[in-house]
Structures are given as C-alpha cells and as structure tokens.
Amino acid sequence: MRARDLAVEYETVGLDTDALEAARLMARHRLPALLVVDESGAPKAILPASQMIKILVPEYVTEDPTLAAVVDERHADRLCQSLRGRTVRDCLSKSVPAPPVAAPDDTALEVAALMAQVRSPLVAVVEKDKAGLHLLGVITASHLLDRLLGAVS
C-alpha cells in the first residue's frame, strides 16, 4: 500500500476561515482535526479538535479544573460563543509545527512511522512538481489502522 492509495479527500480550511465555521465542520463530520492550507492549497498546519476544545474552556478553568463544577449548564452551553470573531489562525497554537507530509510513493509503514513520531491524527499526502505542492488527500490514523487491520486474519 502506498500513500497515494491510502489518501482520501478531506476537509480543509484556510488560515482566515471563521473559527466557528471550522468548529461546525469538525463537529458535523466528526473529524479529529482539520488540515489548514495556505492560499495556494499547500498544507500549512493541523488544527486538532482538542485545540478547539481548549479554546472553549475558560483559562481560569484550565488552571483550576475544580472550578468547572461551579459553572452552571446555561453558561457551559454558551462556551462556543468564544469562537465568534476569531479565525482559524487565532486558534492555532503559537508554535504550530508544520503538518506531517507524506510523498505519494511512501509506504503504509512510512506513513505510520511519521504519524507515530509526530503524534498526529492525520498526514497530508502531497505531490511536488515544478509548479509547487499539490495536495492529493489525507490519511487519517483511523483509516490507516482500518487498512492495516484488514491484513490481519
């Protein structure tokens, strides 16, 4: 199995995409993360769903989780209001690493090793040519695991 055979179409967002729209996209499709692309469509970052959740939780609760018990449900239901007026760029951590990228001819083991090394829920499969980078698709950890389990009898 090569990366090009494992890659599937996947939702992408730009750095200036509305954060609330990105969160809705994650929720609607139950995605572990979104691939963030630059203006030319090249992979720029990965925005994990856990990072979006972190943004929703007030800082005082992050610092002292026992305070979560005193926030009533009415206020908890409005946590997503904190995404209003923000962009995906605002939601990325300040030291966001480059997303893991596989070449089309990389093997399943190479993709698995890359995922394990950077602890990413997805890897972008990118083809490079004279015109630049072209995103062929994405391999998610669950998809890769499914394909690898298919080989077990």
mmCIF file with all atom_site columns, N, CA, C and O in Angstrom, residues 104-129:
data_model
loop_
_atom_site.group_PDB
_atom_site.id
_atom_site.type_symbol
_atom_site.label_atom_id
_atom_site.label_alt_id
_atom_site.label_comp_id
_atom_site.label_asym_id
_atom_site.label_entity_id
_atom_site.label_seq_id
_atom_site.pdbx_PDB_ins_code
_atom_site.Cartn_x
_atom_site.Cartn_y
_atom_site.Cartn_z
_atom_site.occupancy
_atom_site.B_iso_or_equiv
_atom_site.pdbx_formal_charge
_atom_site.auth_seq_id
_atom_site.auth_comp_id
_atom_site.auth_asym_id
_atom_site.auth_atom_id
_atom_site.pdbx_PDB_model_num
ATOM 1   N N  . PRO A 1 104 ? 3.644  10.642 -2.301 1.00 0.00 ? 104 PRO A N  1
ATOM 2   C CA . PRO A 1 104 ? 2.700  9.661  -2.850 1.00 0.00 ? 104 PRO A CA 1
ATOM 3   C C  . PRO A 1 104 ? 3.201  8.222  -2.836 1.00 0.00 ? 104 PRO A C  1
ATOM 4   O O  . PRO A 1 104 ? 2.417  7.293  -2.670 1.00 0.00 ? 104 PRO A O  1
ATOM 5   N N  . ASP A 1 105 ? 4.514  8.020  -2.979 1.00 0.00 ? 105 ASP A N  1
ATOM 6   C CA . ASP A 1 105 ? 5.060  6.664  -3.030 1.00 0.00 ? 105 ASP A CA 1
ATOM 7   C C  . ASP A 1 105 ? 5.494  6.122  -1.668 1.00 0.00 ? 105 ASP A C  1
ATOM 8   O O  . ASP A 1 105 ? 6.005  4.997  -1.585 1.00 0.00 ? 105 ASP A O  1
ATOM 9   N N  . ASP A 1 106 ? 5.297  6.891  -0.590 1.00 0.00 ? 106 ASP A N  1
ATOM 10  C CA . ASP A 1 106 ? 5.627  6.381  0.739  1.00 0.00 ? 106 ASP A CA 1
ATOM 11  C C  . ASP A 1 106 ? 4.777  5.159  1.046  1.00 0.00 ? 106 ASP A C  1
ATOM 12  O O  . ASP A 1 106 ? 3.603  5.081  0.648  1.00 0.00 ? 106 ASP A O  1
ATOM 13  N N  . THR A 1 107 ? 5.356  4.212  1.765  1.00 0.00 ? 107 THR A N  1
ATOM 14  C CA . THR A 1 107 ? 4.623  3.002  2.136  1.00 0.00 ? 107 THR A CA 1
ATOM 15  C C  . THR A 1 107 ? 3.733  3.269  3.348  1.00 0.00 ? 107 THR A C  1
ATOM 16  O O  . THR A 1 107 ? 3.895  4.273  4.039  1.00 0.00 ? 107 THR A O  1
ATOM 17  N N  . ALA A 1 108 ? 2.845  2.327  3.602  1.00 0.00 ? 108 ALA A N  1
ATOM 18  C CA . ALA A 1 108 ? 1.969  2.435  4.773  1.00 0.00 ? 108 ALA A CA 1
ATOM 19  C C  . ALA A 1 108 ? 2.795  2.487  6.054  1.00 0.00 ? 108 ALA A C  1
ATOM 20  O O  . ALA A 1 108 ? 2.461  3.231  6.986  1.00 0.00 ? 108 ALA A O  1
ATOM 21  N N  . LEU A 1 109 ? 3.894  1.740  6.099  1.00 0.00 ? 109 LEU A N  1
ATOM 22  C CA . LEU A 1 109 ? 4.743  1.751  7.289  1.00 0.00 ? 109 LEU A CA 1
ATOM 23  C C  . LEU A 1 109 ? 5.422  3.104  7.457  1.00 0.00 ? 109 LEU A C  1
ATOM 24  O O  . LEU A 1 109 ? 5.535  3.614  8.574  1.00 0.00 ? 109 LEU A O  1
ATOM 25  N N  . GLU A 1 110 ? 5.844  3.724  6.369  1.00 0.00 ? 110 GLU A N  1
ATOM 26  C CA . GLU A 1 110 ? 6.448  5.053  6.454  1.00 0.00 ? 110 GLU A CA 1
ATOM 27  C C  . GLU A 1 110 ? 5.437  6.074  6.972  1.00 0.00 ? 110 GLU A C  1
ATOM 28  O O  . GLU A 1 110 ? 5.763  6.929  7.796  1.00 0.00 ? 110 GLU A O  1
ATOM 29  N N  . VAL A 1 111 ? 4.203  5.974  6.500  1.00 0.00 ? 111 VAL A N  1
ATOM 30  C CA . VAL A 1 111 ? 3.144  6.879  6.965  1.00 0.00 ? 111 VAL A CA 1
ATOM 31  C C  . VAL A 1 111 ? 2.866  6.627  8.444  1.00 0.00 ? 111 VAL A C  1
ATOM 32  O O  . VAL A 1 111 ? 2.751  7.567  9.233  1.00 0.00 ? 111 VAL A O  1
ATOM 33  N N  . ALA A 1 112 ? 2.792  5.358  8.832  1.00 0.00 ? 112 ALA A N  1
ATOM 34  C CA . ALA A 1 112 ? 2.536  5.011  10.231 1.00 0.00 ? 112 ALA A CA 1
ATOM 35  C C  . ALA A 1 112 ? 3.667  5.519  11.126 1.00 0.00 ? 112 ALA A C  1
ATOM 36  O O  . ALA A 1 112 ? 3.412  6.061  12.209 1.00 0.00 ? 112 ALA A O  1
ATOM 37  N N  . ALA A 1 113 ? 4.901  5.387  10.675 1.00 0.00 ? 113 ALA A N  1
ATOM 38  C CA . ALA A 1 113 ? 6.039  5.861  11.456 1.00 0.00 ? 113 ALA A CA 1
ATOM 39  C C  . ALA A 1 113 ? 5.989  7.377  11.619 1.00 0.00 ? 113 ALA A C  1
ATOM 40  O O  . ALA A 1 113 ? 6.261  7.904  12.703 1.00 0.00 ? 113 ALA A O  1
ATOM 41  N N  . LEU A 1 114 ? 5.624  8.075  10.551 1.00 0.00 ? 114 LEU A N  1
ATOM 42  C CA . LEU A 1 114 ? 5.511  9.532  10.610 1.00 0.00 ? 114 LEU A CA 1
ATOM 43  C C  . LEU A 1 114 ? 4.419  9.944  11.594 1.00 0.00 ? 114 LEU A C  1
ATOM 44  O O  . LEU A 1 114 ? 4.622  10.825 12.435 1.00 0.00 ? 114 LEU A O  1
ATOM 45  N N  . MET A 1 115 ? 3.274  9.296  11.508 1.00 0.00 ? 115 MET A N  1
ATOM 46  C CA . MET A 1 115 ? 2.172  9.584  12.431 1.00 0.00 ? 115 MET A CA 1
ATOM 47  C C  . MET A 1 115 ? 2.583  9.351  13.873 1.00 0.00 ? 115 MET A C  1
ATOM 48  O O  . MET A 1 115 ? 2.292  10.162 14.751 1.00 0.00 ? 115 MET A O  1
ATOM 49  N N  . ALA A 1 116 ? 3.255  8.246  14.102 1.00 0.00 ? 116 ALA A N  1
ATOM 50  C CA . ALA A 1 116 ? 3.689  7.906  15.459 1.00 0.00 ? 116 ALA A CA 1
ATOM 51  C C  . ALA A 1 116 ? 4.728  8.900  15.966 1.00 0.00 ? 116 ALA A C  1
ATOM 52  O O  . ALA A 1 116 ? 4.683  9.306  17.131 1.00 0.00 ? 116 ALA A O  1
ATOM 53  N N  . GLN A 1 117 ? 5.633  9.284  15.099 1.00 0.00 ? 117 GLN A N  1
ATOM 54  C CA . GLN A 1 117 ? 6.701  10.195 15.506 1.00 0.00 ? 117 GLN A CA 1
ATOM 55  C C  . GLN A 1 117 ? 6.171  11.553 15.935 1.00 0.00 ? 117 GLN A C  1
ATOM 56  O O  . GLN A 1 117 ? 6.585  12.101 16.945 1.00 0.00 ? 117 GLN A O  1
ATOM 57  N N  . VAL A 1 118 ? 5.215  12.097 15.162 1.00 0.00 ? 118 VAL A N  1
ATOM 58  C CA . VAL A 1 118 ? 4.719  13.445 15.464 1.00 0.00 ? 118 VAL A CA 1
ATOM 59  C C  . VAL A 1 118 ? 3.388  13.431 16.218 1.00 0.00 ? 118 VAL A C  1
ATOM 60  O O  . VAL A 1 118 ? 2.847  14.480 16.539 1.00 0.00 ? 118 VAL A O  1
ATOM 61  N N  . ARG A 1 119 ? 2.864  12.227 16.473 1.00 0.00 ? 119 ARG A N  1
ATOM 62  C CA . ARG A 1 119 ? 1.589  12.060 17.196 1.00 0.00 ? 119 ARG A CA 1
ATOM 63  C C  . ARG A 1 119 ? 0.473  12.882 16.577 1.00 0.00 ? 119 ARG A C  1
ATOM 64  O O  . ARG A 1 119 ? -0.233 13.633 17.245 1.00 0.00 ? 119 ARG A O  1
ATOM 65  N N  . SER A 1 120 ? 0.311  12.698 15.279 1.00 0.00 ? 120 SER A N  1
ATOM 66  C CA . SER A 1 120 ? -0.701 13.437 14.537 1.00 0.00 ? 120 SER A CA 1
ATOM 67  C C  . SER A 1 120 ? -1.842 12.510 14.141 1.00 0.00 ? 120 SER A C  1
ATOM 68  O O  . SER A 1 120 ? -1.597 11.367 13.740 1.00 0.00 ? 120 SER A O  1
ATOM 69  N N  . PRO A 1 121 ? -3.083 12.999 14.205 1.00 0.00 ? 121 PRO A N  1
ATOM 70  C CA . PRO A 1 121 ? -4.211 12.169 13.791 1.00 0.00 ? 121 PRO A CA 1
ATOM 71  C C  . PRO A 1 121 ? -4.358 12.082 12.275 1.00 0.00 ? 121 PRO A C  1
ATOM 72  O O  . PRO A 1 121 ? -5.167 11.327 11.764 1.00 0.00 ? 121 PRO A O  1
ATOM 73  N N  . LEU A 1 122 ? -3.558 12.865 11.551 1.00 0.00 ? 122 LEU A N  1
ATOM 74  C CA . LEU A 1 122 ? -3.619 12.792 10.094 1.00 0.00 ? 122 LEU A CA 1
ATOM 75  C C  . LEU A 1 122 ? -2.311 13.219 9.461  1.00 0.00 ? 122 LEU A C  1
ATOM 76  O O  . LEU A 1 122 ? -1.501 13.908 10.066 1.00 0.00 ? 122 LEU A O  1
ATOM 77  N N  . VAL A 1 123 ? -2.125 12.745 8.229  1.00 0.00 ? 123 VAL A N  1
ATOM 78  C CA . VAL A 1 123 ? -0.946 13.067 7.428  1.00 0.00 ? 123 VAL A CA 1
ATOM 79  C C  . VAL A 1 123 ? -1.436 13.504 6.050  1.00 0.00 ? 123 VAL A C  1
ATOM 80  O O  . VAL A 1 123 ? -2.298 12.849 5.459  1.00 0.00 ? 123 VAL A O  1
ATOM 81  N N  . ALA A 1 124 ? -0.903 14.607 5.565  1.00 0.00 ? 124 ALA A N  1
ATOM 82  C CA . ALA A 1 124 ? -1.235 15.081 4.222  1.00 0.00 ? 124 ALA A CA 1
ATOM 83  C C  . ALA A 1 124 ? -0.362 14.347 3.214  1.00 0.00 ? 124 ALA A C  1
ATOM 84  O O  . ALA A 1 124 ? 0.823  14.130 3.443  1.00 0.00 ? 124 ALA A O  1
ATOM 85  N N  . VAL A 1 125 ? -0.959 13.958 2.103  1.00 0.00 ? 125 VAL A N  1
ATOM 86  C CA . VAL A 1 125 ? -0.201 13.340 1.017  1.00 0.00 ? 125 VAL A CA 1
ATOM 87  C C  . VAL A 1 125 ? -0.055 14.400 -0.066 1.00 0.00 ? 125 VAL A C  1
ATOM 88  O O  . VAL A 1 125 ? -1.058 14.890 -0.606 1.00 0.00 ? 125 VAL A O  1
ATOM 89  N N  . VAL A 1 126 ? 1.193  14.751 -0.338 1.00 0.00 ? 126 VAL A N  1
ATOM 90  C CA . VAL A 1 126 ? 1.477  15.881 -1.215 1.00 0.00 ? 126 VAL A CA 1
ATOM 91  C C  . VAL A 1 126 ? 2.420  15.457 -2.327 1.00 0.00 ? 126 VAL A C  1
ATOM 92  O O  . VAL A 1 126 ? 3.418  14.760 -2.088 1.00 0.00 ? 126 VAL A O  1
ATOM 93  N N  . GLU A 1 127 ? 2.094  15.901 -3.525 1.00 0.00 ? 127 GLU A N  1
ATOM 94  C CA . GLU A 1 127 ? 2.955  15.676 -4.681 1.00 0.00 ? 127 GLU A CA 1
ATOM 95  C C  . GLU A 1 127 ? 3.655  16.983 -5.006 1.00 0.00 ? 127 GLU A C  1
ATOM 96  O O  . GLU A 1 127 ? 3.017  18.040 -5.027 1.00 0.00 ? 127 GLU A O  1
ATOM 97  N N  . LYS A 1 128 ? 4.963  16.910 -5.223 1.00 0.00 ? 128 LYS A N  1
ATOM 98  C CA . LYS A 1 128 ? 5.734  18.104 -5.553 1.00 0.00 ? 128 LYS A CA 1
ATOM 99  C C  . LYS A 1 128 ? 6.095  18.073 -7.028 1.00 0.00 ? 128 LYS A C  1
ATOM 100 O O  . LYS A 1 128 ? 6.501  17.049 -7.555 1.00 0.00 ? 128 LYS A O  1
ATOM 101 N N  . ASP A 1 129 ? 5.923  19.211 -7.681 1.00 0.00 ? 129 ASP A N  1
ATOM 102 C CA . ASP A 1 129 ? 6.376  19.351 -9.056 1.00 0.00 ? 129 ASP A CA 1
ATOM 103 C C  . ASP A 1 129 ? 6.902  20.772 -9.248 1.00 0.00 ? 129 ASP A C  1
ATOM 104 O O  . ASP A 1 129 ? 6.996  21.540 -8.292 1.00 0.00 ? 129 ASP A O  1
#
